[in-house]
Amino acid sequence: MSNSASNQSSTVQFRHFIDGSFCDSSDNRTFLKRNPADNRIVGHVAEGGRSEIDRAVQASRTALEGPWGKMSVEERSALLYKVADEITRRFDDFVAAEMADTGQPKSMMEHAFIPRGAANFKIFADVVKNVPNESFQTPTPDGAGALNYAIRVPKGVVGVICPWNAPLLLMTWKVAPALACGNTVIVKPSEETPGTATLLGEVMSAVGIPDGVYNVVHGFGKDSAGELLTQHPGVDAITFTGETRTGAAIMKAGADLIRDVSFELGGKNAGVIFADCDFDAAVDSAVRSVFLNCGQVCLGTERLYVERPIFDRFVAALKDRAETLKPGHPEAKTTTLGPLISQEHRNKVLSYYEKARQEGATVVTGGGVPKLEGELAEGAWVEPTIWTGLPETAAVVTEEIFGPCCHIAPFDSEEEVIRRANATEYGLSTTIWTKDLSRAHRVAAKIDVGITWVNSWFLRDLRTPFGGSKQSGIGREGGVHSLEFYTELRNICVKL
Ligand code: NAD
Ligand code: 6OD
């Protein structure tokens, strides 16, 4: 039995991790966490409030003054390598925890999400050891000059507010650079996915990360741990991944504190498929970008624009592939499609399936709920769905759904498709498919997003700048770009 998840009367308890110890809420409040694949109870989660956030802020401020604040970059990096190794040693526990929370197939946890969680610690442990320092020799009237240089110091206490769609990967994408730069963190995991953030507390203790450096307070957003964290004057910066409207609420909550924010928000990403593309590769990629993680990927494609000469063939090919996706138990090797994260999210996605019908879409495939037997019958399943025939103003073409679905429209010219791809309030990512590389460069430069893939999708190099334009985010994280957010630059001018 682990420290974090005690097993009383067969019920797992997910506890807060504050100042190096697992604890319950001061008022003992908890909420239920269910597995979305079969609706069975995974456990009871401690529900944090003001008292837990206050304690976590106190612990993380104290830790900044303690051994953590005195460590060299090399010592911190060495510890972060140990964190990565310990996640790898406890790989099966992390896979099981994330599977229970999300219901997604084991293969995806094993090959993508959990290894990335470990890799994030190694990459940022390396990045901080190679930070260039700028310096200038400044002329002075007496001819002696001055030396101007800049040092980077940690921001302080960073609040890390996380979504549920790739819990460990997205949390460590923030926690790893924050710690590498010498900050302390308070993580508020999504209420839907308490598992891996809690396990990471055990990992931090096991490898000797000092108390108070990594803290976890479970709970909800509004009027709960999330909002209390964003309003706390003892928090120096907030990094958040989630919905755009939550980002707006967080900005308002912290406005009086004039505090730095880094936001990775929603999207309505377009895929642009030209007739000269490698057809089979483009279809393969569309299957992934539309249906991976049951469509719950911020970088996923919900709008596909396909050049008219290959439009009918492309729609038919994607339909065939969508219909071979196999929902099933997360442990089963044959499962290629998981559930949505919750019944509540399923209601939202199904409301869009209904809106598409009302707005006159041709439902190429799906549009309903698959029939699953036995324990899975209670899960949050929906069918992979493809629509055509809607105007650009339709709800399912303009609003983020975050489900396994897309609208496919034909286009006739480069200018037209650029205009249509850009006709959205979001600007996270796009994928362009063509063998004409001049055209690929031209179109990529004109689509207003933070990340463009050409002849690929979700091909990540963790050193590259990651983030969105327009309402998809503020700031960039990744490689040295994370240093801009997780450190403060200080200019020191020495008169010689
Ligand atoms: P969400 O905004 O509902 O919740 C995210 C987190 O914010 C949760 O921990 C939640 O408890 C907390 N929260 C909610 N209201 C809050 C408030 N008022 N104050 C403080 N915290 C609050 O998002 P979600 O449903 O968990 O995730 C899905 C969304 O995340 C989608 O919109 C998706 O596009 C986006 N996302 C973006 C990226 C990216 O990199 N741009 C990555 C993954 C997910
Ligand atoms: O790969 C990443 O670093 C990243 N931030 C992925 C985001 C996935 C969104 O669902």
PDB file of C-alpha atoms in Angstrom, residues 272-287 304-307 310 313-314 317-318 321 431-437 439-440 454-457:
ATOM      1  CA  VAL A 272      -5.275  21.346 -44.592  1.00  0.00           C
ATOM      2  CA  ILE A 273      -4.955  18.509 -47.102  1.00  0.00           C
ATOM      3  CA  PHE A 274      -3.803  19.387 -50.623  1.00  0.00           C
ATOM      4  CA  ALA A 275      -4.521  17.030 -53.537  1.00  0.00           C
ATOM      5  CA  ASP A 276      -0.815  16.319 -54.119  1.00  0.00           C
ATOM      6  CA  CYS A 277      -0.287  14.916 -50.598  1.00  0.00           C
ATOM      7  CA  ASP A 278       0.811  11.395 -49.756  1.00  0.00           C
ATOM      8  CA  PHE A 279      -2.810  10.271 -49.495  1.00  0.00           C
ATOM      9  CA  ASP A 280      -2.381   7.237 -47.237  1.00  0.00           C
ATOM     10  CA  ALA A 281      -0.073   9.090 -44.843  1.00  0.00           C
ATOM     11  CA  ALA A 282      -2.531  11.997 -44.652  1.00  0.00           C
ATOM     12  CA  VAL A 283      -5.402   9.626 -43.836  1.00  0.00           C
ATOM     13  CA  ASP A 284      -3.309   7.799 -41.209  1.00  0.00           C
ATOM     14  CA  SER A 285      -2.442  11.098 -39.604  1.00  0.00           C
ATOM     15  CA  ALA A 286      -6.052  12.326 -39.677  1.00  0.00           C
ATOM     16  CA  VAL A 287      -7.162   9.157 -37.863  1.00  0.00           C
ATOM     17  CA  LEU A 304     -10.473  19.255 -42.000  1.00  0.00           C
ATOM     18  CA  TYR A 305     -10.190  21.101 -45.315  1.00  0.00           C
ATOM     19  CA  VAL A 306      -9.515  18.776 -48.255  1.00  0.00           C
ATOM     20  CA  GLU A 307      -8.757  19.970 -51.802  1.00  0.00           C
ATOM     21  CA  ILE A 310      -9.521  14.189 -53.504  1.00  0.00           C
ATOM     22  CA  ARG A 313     -11.979   9.745 -51.673  1.00  0.00           C
ATOM     23  CA  PHE A 314     -10.595  11.254 -48.458  1.00  0.00           C
ATOM     24  CA  ALA A 317     -11.156   6.607 -46.463  1.00  0.00           C
ATOM     25  CA  LEU A 318     -11.497   8.398 -43.109  1.00  0.00           C
ATOM     26  CA  ARG A 321     -10.854   3.945 -40.722  1.00  0.00           C
ATOM     27  CA  THR A 431      -1.343  20.329 -39.903  1.00  0.00           C
ATOM     28  CA  ILE A 432      -0.631  20.831 -43.621  1.00  0.00           C
ATOM     29  CA  TRP A 433      -0.304  17.972 -46.119  1.00  0.00           C
ATOM     30  CA  THR A 434       1.369  18.560 -49.505  1.00  0.00           C
ATOM     31  CA  LYS A 435       4.417  17.366 -51.464  1.00  0.00           C
ATOM     32  CA  ASP A 436       5.048  20.924 -52.674  1.00  0.00           C
ATOM     33  CA  LEU A 437       7.418  22.237 -50.016  1.00  0.00           C
ATOM     34  CA  ARG A 439       3.625  25.820 -50.835  1.00  0.00           C
ATOM     35  CA  ALA A 440       4.002  24.192 -47.397  1.00  0.00           C
ATOM     36  CA  VAL A 454       3.899  19.800 -42.240  1.00  0.00           C
ATOM     37  CA  ASN A 455       3.269  16.216 -43.381  1.00  0.00           C
ATOM     38  CA  SER A 456       3.036  15.151 -39.715  1.00  0.00           C
ATOM     39  CA  TRP A 457       1.090  15.780 -36.531  1.00  0.00           C
TER      40      TRP A 457
END
